[in-house]
Amino acid sequence: MSLSCGSTCPDVVWLIEDPKTLSGELNECYSKAGRSRPVEKQHGHTEYTVHSQYLKDSRRTQRNINVIAYGEKVPGFAKYSIPVPGPETAVPSSSPAVPACSISPHSGTVLDAFKITCESTSFCSMGCLYCFKTNTGKHLRCSNTNVVKSIFLPSGDEQNNHTVSVVVTVKNEHTTATSIVATQVRKGNSSTSIPSLQSAVEDTVDQLEQEGLLSGQALGQMFTSVSDMLNSEDGRDQKDAKAKLREQMLIKMTAVLQDSPSNTTQEVQATAEAVAGLTQMSDELSPAAQEEAGSLLVNLSSYLRTITIKPHESGDEDVVQAATPIVEAASNILNGSSNKKVSDFLLAGINNLQSALLNNKKLNAEPAVIDSGQISVYVNRISSEDMQMQDINVQKKGSSSFTVPSLPAGIISRGEPVDIRVSVFSQEKSRKRIHLN
C-alpha cells in the first residue's frame, strides 16, 4: 500500500484492523461499533506491506482487511478496505466461469430494499446455493435463485463513506466461490421526527406487501435498523411516539409470521434480533407491546424447536446463534415487566429454546450456554454414569456452579442419556429452574 499526497507527505502511523474474530466481551464491543481490533502499528514511511497471514485470515473469516494511515503530528487519516481474497487454489481455465454479482441501488438507506443479482453461467448449470452476509458476519439470506430482492442492510461505517460490503458465497455441486459487492447505506435523515420515520416504515412495508416480498426475515432486517435508530434517539419529547412505533412493528411481525412462519435458523435469528432491538428500552414498551413481544418469542422459539437442520448449516452452532437474541429479548422484557401473562410467555419461550438446543446435542459434548442480562440458559446431554462428575456452571457473573447429587436407584436408568436444563433469572421476583430429563 502506498500513500499519495498532494505535496510532501506528513509523518504517518499505519495500522491494520485484525480480520480474525475476537471472543467474549471484546468481540461484542467491536461488533457493535462495526470495527475490528487495530494491530501491527508502523510509524513513518509512505508504504505499508500487508503480510500474507492477514490475507489468509481474511479469506478464512470472510472479512475485509482495513488499513488506516493517520497523521502523527497533523490531523486527518485515510482508510482503505482490501476485499476478501479469492480461493487459494486457482480455477483451471477449462472450468466454468464463476458468476459475477452486483448490488443495486449503489446507495440508499436502512429503509431501502436492496437487490443482489448474480450472472447465470455454466458454473450453476446444475443449480447453485447463493448465500449473502455482511463482511462483519451478519447473515442476510440464502437462496437457490441468482436474483435476490428485498434485502435490508445495516447502516455503513461513517468513517468509510457509509460503505457496507456483502460477501456472496456461490456453491455448486463441487465448488464454493466467494465474491464481494459493496454499496453505501445511511441511516437516513438524522433530524427526521418519529412520526415521519413511522410513515416511512409503513410505506416500505406496504410496498413489500404489494410486491409479494413481505417476510419475517425482511421485516427483521429492516426493523433491526429502525430499532437502532430509536435506541440512539435521545428525544424524550417523542417518547410516546417511539413507544407507539415499537408496538406497531411488533404487531406487524406477529401478523407476518402467522401467515409465513420462519423455517430456517437464519430467519428466526433475523426476526429475533429485531425483537431484541425493539425491546431494548423498557421504558418505551407499553404493556400491550410487552405481551406482543412475549408472544413473538414463544412463536420464534417454537419454530426453532421444530426446524430440521439442513446439510449446509452447522447444526448446534446455528441454533445457539438463533437462540441468543431470543434470550436477549426475553431479558429486556423481564427487566421492565411484572405482568404474569408476560412472565408465562417468557418461561414458555425459554423452555422451547432449551428443547431446540437439545435437539442436536451430542452425548457428553460441551454444554450450550447463553448468558444475557437478566437470564442465563444452560443445556447439556450427558451419560447417566458421568452425571455426578459434571460441574454445571451457567457462566454468569456471580452465579455459582453445582453438581448433581447421587439419586436413589431406579430414578435414572443406567446407560440412558440425561438431559440437563438450567435457567437462571437474576431478578428476585423471578425463579431459578433446574430440570433433569
XYZ file of N, CA and C in Angstrom, residues 241-374:
402
model
N -44.398 8.631 21.020
C -44.410 8.264 19.596
C -43.489 7.076 19.339
N -42.340 7.041 20.019
C -41.413 5.922 19.870
C -42.032 4.632 20.405
N -42.711 4.728 21.541
C -43.364 3.554 22.119
C -44.443 3.016 21.173
N -45.181 3.927 20.555
C -46.238 3.514 19.619
C -45.641 2.806 18.406
N -44.529 3.359 17.881
C -43.894 2.745 16.709
C -43.348 1.368 17.055
N -42.736 1.219 18.223
C -42.240 -0.103 18.645
C -43.387 -1.108 18.684
N -44.485 -0.698 19.278
C -45.636 -1.604 19.387
C -46.166 -1.994 18.017
N -46.272 -1.029 17.107
C -46.792 -1.317 15.765
C -45.890 -2.293 15.010
N -44.564 -2.139 15.150
C -43.645 -3.042 14.450
C -43.726 -4.461 15.032
N -43.889 -4.582 16.334
C -44.048 -5.908 16.948
C -45.338 -6.570 16.465
N -46.418 -5.792 16.392
C -47.701 -6.333 15.911
C -47.570 -6.794 14.464
N -46.868 -6.006 13.633
C -46.718 -6.355 12.219
C -45.920 -7.650 12.063
N -44.858 -7.819 12.855
C -44.069 -9.051 12.766
C -44.906 -10.263 13.153
N -45.752 -10.112 14.176
C -46.620 -11.221 14.574
C -47.547 -11.616 13.436
N -48.145 -10.623 12.785
C -49.085 -10.897 11.695
C -48.394 -11.590 10.521
N -47.202 -11.125 10.169
C -46.479 -11.710 9.031
C -46.059 -13.145 9.343
N -45.590 -13.405 10.563
C -45.149 -14.751 10.931
C -46.315 -15.733 11.015
N -47.506 -15.239 11.303
C -48.673 -16.122 11.296
C -48.965 -16.629 9.894
N -48.767 -15.758 8.898
C -49.004 -16.146 7.500
C -47.832 -16.934 6.920
N -46.609 -16.615 7.371
C -45.414 -17.249 6.819
C -44.407 -17.518 7.929
N -44.564 -18.642 8.647
C -43.664 -18.945 9.773
C -42.213 -19.112 9.318
N -41.289 -18.794 10.193
C -39.863 -18.975 9.898
C -39.535 -20.457 9.829
N -38.764 -20.854 8.807
C -38.433 -22.276 8.673
C -36.941 -22.546 8.566
N -36.115 -21.535 8.867
C -34.669 -21.758 8.967
C -34.160 -21.020 10.209
N -33.024 -21.457 10.699
C -32.444 -20.790 11.874
C -32.096 -19.340 11.565
N -31.690 -19.060 10.330
C -31.319 -17.694 9.960
C -32.542 -16.770 9.971
N -33.694 -17.285 9.518
C -34.913 -16.480 9.536
C -35.332 -16.181 10.968
N -35.244 -17.191 11.840
C -35.570 -16.979 13.251
C -34.643 -15.938 13.856
N -33.349 -16.046 13.555
C -32.364 -15.118 14.121
C -32.637 -13.686 13.674
N -32.952 -13.482 12.394
C -33.197 -12.128 11.881
C -34.381 -11.490 12.592
N -35.460 -12.255 12.771
C -36.639 -11.703 13.436
C -36.376 -11.480 14.916
N -35.682 -12.428 15.554
C -35.401 -12.308 16.985
C -34.506 -11.108 17.273
N -33.566 -10.811 16.381
C -32.698 -9.640 16.574
C -33.521 -8.352 16.551
N -34.564 -8.331 15.701
C -35.441 -7.162 15.673
C -36.214 -7.036 16.982
N -36.720 -8.156 17.496
C -37.459 -8.129 18.768
C -36.536 -7.656 19.896
N -35.298 -8.139 19.891
C -34.335 -7.724 20.919
C -34.073 -6.218 20.842
N -33.955 -5.688 19.620
C -33.728 -4.258 19.455
C -34.927 -3.427 19.879
N -36.127 -3.895 19.517
C -37.345 -3.142 19.823
C -37.682 -3.159 21.307
N -37.177 -4.133 22.053
C -37.467 -4.223 23.488
C -36.327 -3.697 24.354
N -35.312 -3.110 23.723
C -34.114 -2.704 24.470
C -34.420 -1.598 25.487
N -35.300 -0.665 25.127
C -35.660 0.423 26.036
C -36.957 0.053 26.748
N -36.857 -0.468 27.963
C -38.036 -0.980 28.665
C -39.039 0.123 28.981
N -38.557 1.379 29.150
C -39.486 2.465 29.469
C -40.245 2.947 28.241
N -39.943 2.388 27.067
C -40.683 2.725 25.855
C -41.503 1.536 25.358
N -41.785 0.606 26.268
C -42.606 -0.554 25.936
C -43.923 -0.475 26.697
N -45.017 -0.355 25.984
C -46.325 -0.365 26.620
C -46.631 -1.779 27.099
N -47.583 -1.943 28.029
C -47.982 -3.304 28.447
C -48.403 -4.174 27.259
N -49.097 -3.566 26.291
C -49.514 -4.332 25.104
C -48.301 -4.766 24.287
N -47.295 -3.880 24.185
C -46.078 -4.228 23.446
C -45.307 -5.331 24.148
N -45.285 -5.320 25.476
C -44.620 -6.384 26.229
C -45.269 -7.738 25.947
N -46.596 -7.750 25.948
C -47.307 -9.010 25.660
C -47.061 -9.459 24.219
N -47.069 -8.497 23.297
C -46.837 -8.830 21.882
C -45.450 -9.426 21.698
N -44.457 -8.794 22.343
C -43.080 -9.284 22.240
C -42.940 -10.655 22.887
N -43.561 -10.843 24.042
C -43.507 -12.144 24.704
C -44.122 -13.244 23.855
N -45.261 -12.945 23.236
C -45.909 -13.915 22.352
C -45.034 -14.236 21.139
N -44.367 -13.202 20.603
C -43.451 -13.418 19.479
C -42.327 -14.375 19.851
N -41.783 -14.215 21.052
C -40.683 -15.074 21.485
C -41.136 -16.516 21.631
N -42.370 -16.722 22.085
C -42.907 -18.092 22.172
C -42.963 -18.709 20.770
N -43.468 -17.921 19.789
C -43.581 -18.432 18.418
C -42.205 -18.705 17.807
N -41.277 -17.764 17.969
C -39.946 -17.935 17.379
C -39.223 -19.129 17.987
N -39.320 -19.291 19.299
C -38.657 -20.425 19.951
C -39.315 -21.740 19.554
N -40.625 -21.690 19.308
C -41.332 -22.894 18.849
C -40.888 -23.273 17.441
N -40.722 -22.262 16.557
C -40.214 -22.546 15.209
C -38.829 -23.188 15.303
N -37.993 -22.629 16.169
C -36.616 -23.119 16.303
C -36.604 -24.572 16.782
N -37.549 -24.918 17.617
C -37.614 -26.285 18.151
C -37.974 -27.298 17.075
N -38.727 -26.868 16.064
C -39.214 -27.811 15.043
C -38.409 -27.777 13.752
N -37.425 -26.860 13.650
C -36.639 -26.741 12.413
C -35.706 -27.933 12.263
N -35.662 -28.481 11.067
C -34.716 -29.543 10.736
C -33.454 -28.906 10.170
N -32.319 -29.214 10.776
C -31.060 -28.624 10.332
C -30.677 -29.197 8.967
N -30.377 -28.299 8.014
C -30.013 -28.719 6.665
C -28.520 -28.997 6.573
N -28.094 -29.749 5.535
C -26.682 -30.137 5.422
C -25.706 -28.967 5.413
N -26.081 -27.809 4.780
C -25.135 -26.690 4.694
C -25.073 -25.876 5.975
N -25.946 -26.197 6.943
C -25.925 -25.478 8.210
C -25.053 -26.229 9.212
N -24.600 -25.504 10.222
C -23.638 -26.099 11.147
C -24.273 -26.549 12.452
N -25.540 -26.970 12.377
C -26.194 -27.646 13.484
C -26.271 -26.840 14.751
N -25.629 -27.336 15.782
C -25.718 -26.770 17.121
C -25.344 -25.299 17.138
N -24.303 -24.917 16.410
C -23.845 -23.528 16.395
C -24.912 -22.597 15.830
N -25.593 -23.012 14.748
C -26.648 -22.192 14.145
C -27.809 -21.994 15.112
N -28.164 -23.048 15.836
C -29.279 -22.952 16.784
C -28.919 -22.003 17.930
N -27.690 -22.088 18.433
C -27.245 -21.196 19.511
C -27.279 -19.745 19.035
N -26.820 -19.487 17.802
C -26.818 -18.119 17.270
C -28.238 -17.581 17.141
N -29.176 -18.449 16.730
C -30.569 -18.011 16.599
C -31.226 -17.839 17.963
N -30.813 -18.658 18.934
C -31.417 -18.605 20.264
C -30.938 -17.399 21.068
N -29.717 -16.929 20.800
C -29.130 -15.857 21.611
C -29.964 -14.578 21.617
N -30.414 -14.044 20.450
C -31.235 -12.831 20.516
C -32.599 -13.063 21.158
N -33.100 -14.301 21.147
C -34.356 -14.588 21.837
C -34.166 -14.422 23.340
N -33.035 -14.930 23.866
C -32.737 -14.767 25.288
C -32.511 -13.288 25.610
N -31.841 -12.566 24.708
C -31.610 -11.130 24.923
C -32.942 -10.382 25.012
N -33.861 -10.706 24.095
C -35.168 -10.047 24.103
C -35.950 -10.396 25.366
N -35.904 -11.670 25.769
C -36.596 -12.086 26.983
C -36.039 -11.343 28.191
N -34.725 -11.152 28.215
C -34.076 -10.411 29.296
C -34.541 -8.962 29.320
N -34.645 -8.354 28.139
C -35.131 -6.970 28.050
C -36.545 -6.842 28.599
N -37.399 -7.782 28.200
C -38.803 -7.719 28.622
C -38.921 -7.947 30.128
N -38.177 -8.933 30.617
C -38.214 -9.235 32.053
C -37.777 -8.035 32.878
N -36.871 -7.261 32.340
C -36.327 -6.111 33.060
C -37.372 -5.029 33.291
N -38.436 -5.008 32.456
C -39.412 -3.927 32.574
C -40.827 -4.367 32.806
N -41.055 -5.660 33.073
C -42.422 -6.154 33.206
C -42.609 -6.960 34.485
N -43.791 -6.799 35.095
C -44.186 -7.644 36.229
C -45.519 -8.325 35.944
N -45.881 -8.355 34.666
C -47.140 -8.947 34.215
C -47.013 -10.466 34.191
N -47.932 -11.169 34.858
C -47.854 -12.636 34.935
C -47.980 -13.274 33.549
N -48.852 -12.717 32.691
C -49.019 -13.280 31.350
C -47.712 -13.187 30.568
N -47.035 -12.054 30.702
C -45.745 -11.875 30.029
C -44.727 -12.858 30.594
N -44.698 -13.016 31.929
C -43.762 -13.956 32.551
C -43.997 -15.380 32.060
N -45.271 -15.747 31.907
C -45.589 -17.092 31.397
C -45.091 -17.269 29.963
N -45.226 -16.194 29.152
C -44.699 -16.240 27.785
C -43.187 -16.500 27.809
N -42.484 -15.770 28.687
C -41.032 -15.884 28.733
C -40.597 -17.275 29.180
N -41.279 -17.824 30.180
C -40.941 -19.174 30.648
C -41.180 -20.209 29.559
N -42.300 -20.057 28.834
C -42.596 -20.988 27.737
C -41.557 -20.872 26.632
N -41.153 -19.627 26.338
C -40.145 -19.421 25.304
C -38.805 -20.030 25.681
N -38.374 -19.856 26.932
C -37.107 -20.432 27.380
C -37.173 -21.953 27.339
N -38.311 -22.517 27.718
C -38.467 -23.974 27.667
C -38.355 -24.495 26.230
N -38.995 -23.780 25.281
C -38.879 -24.157 23.870
C -37.431 -24.075 23.391
N -36.737 -23.012 23.815
C -35.342 -22.840 23.416
C -34.485 -24.002 23.887
N -34.672 -24.399 25.126
C -33.875 -25.495 25.667
C -34.139 -26.788 24.898
N -35.393 -26.995 24.501
C -35.700 -28.178 23.682
C -35.005 -28.098 22.332
N -34.994 -26.883 21.737
C -34.328 -26.701 20.444
C -32.830 -26.953 20.566
N -32.227 -26.463 21.634
C -30.791 -26.641 21.835
C -30.436 -28.103 22.070
N -31.356 -28.849 22.659
C -31.096 -30.267 22.928
C -31.350 -31.156 21.713
N -32.110 -30.646 20.726
C -32.450 -31.464 19.555
C -31.217 -32.009 18.850
N -30.166 -31.199 18.765
C -28.960 -31.580 18.022
C -27.768 -31.829 18.936
N -28.035 -31.982 20.232
C -26.953 -32.116 21.201
C -26.374 -33.523 21.152
N -25.061 -33.595 21.071
C -24.382 -34.888 21.109
C -24.067 -35.257 22.548
N -23.989 -36.545 22.800
C -23.758 -37.036 24.149
C -22.361 -36.642 24.635
N -22.306 -36.103 25.862
C -21.047 -35.745 26.536
C -20.234 -34.697 25.768
N -20.918 -33.861 25.001
C -20.238 -32.750 24.315
C -20.209 -31.540 25.253
N -19.678 -30.429 24.762
C -19.665 -29.211 25.561
C -21.094 -28.701 25.743
N -21.419 -28.131 26.894
C -22.776 -27.613 27.096
C -23.047 -26.400 26.221
N -24.321 -26.160 25.936
C -24.728 -24.928 25.257
C -25.132 -23.934 26.330
N -24.493 -22.764 26.348
C -24.739 -21.756 27.378
C -25.017 -20.414 26.698
N -26.118 -19.771 27.087
C -26.453 -18.428 26.603
C -26.689 -17.559 27.830
N -25.932 -16.482 27.926
C -25.997 -15.613 29.098
C -26.274 -14.195 28.632
N -27.399 -13.627 29.042
C -27.755 -12.303 28.553
C -28.509 -11.529 29.627
N -27.860 -10.573 30.223
C -28.532 -9.668 31.149
C -29.200 -10.373 32.312
N -30.526 -10.396 32.301
C -31.290 -10.945 33.416
C -31.459 -12.462 33.355
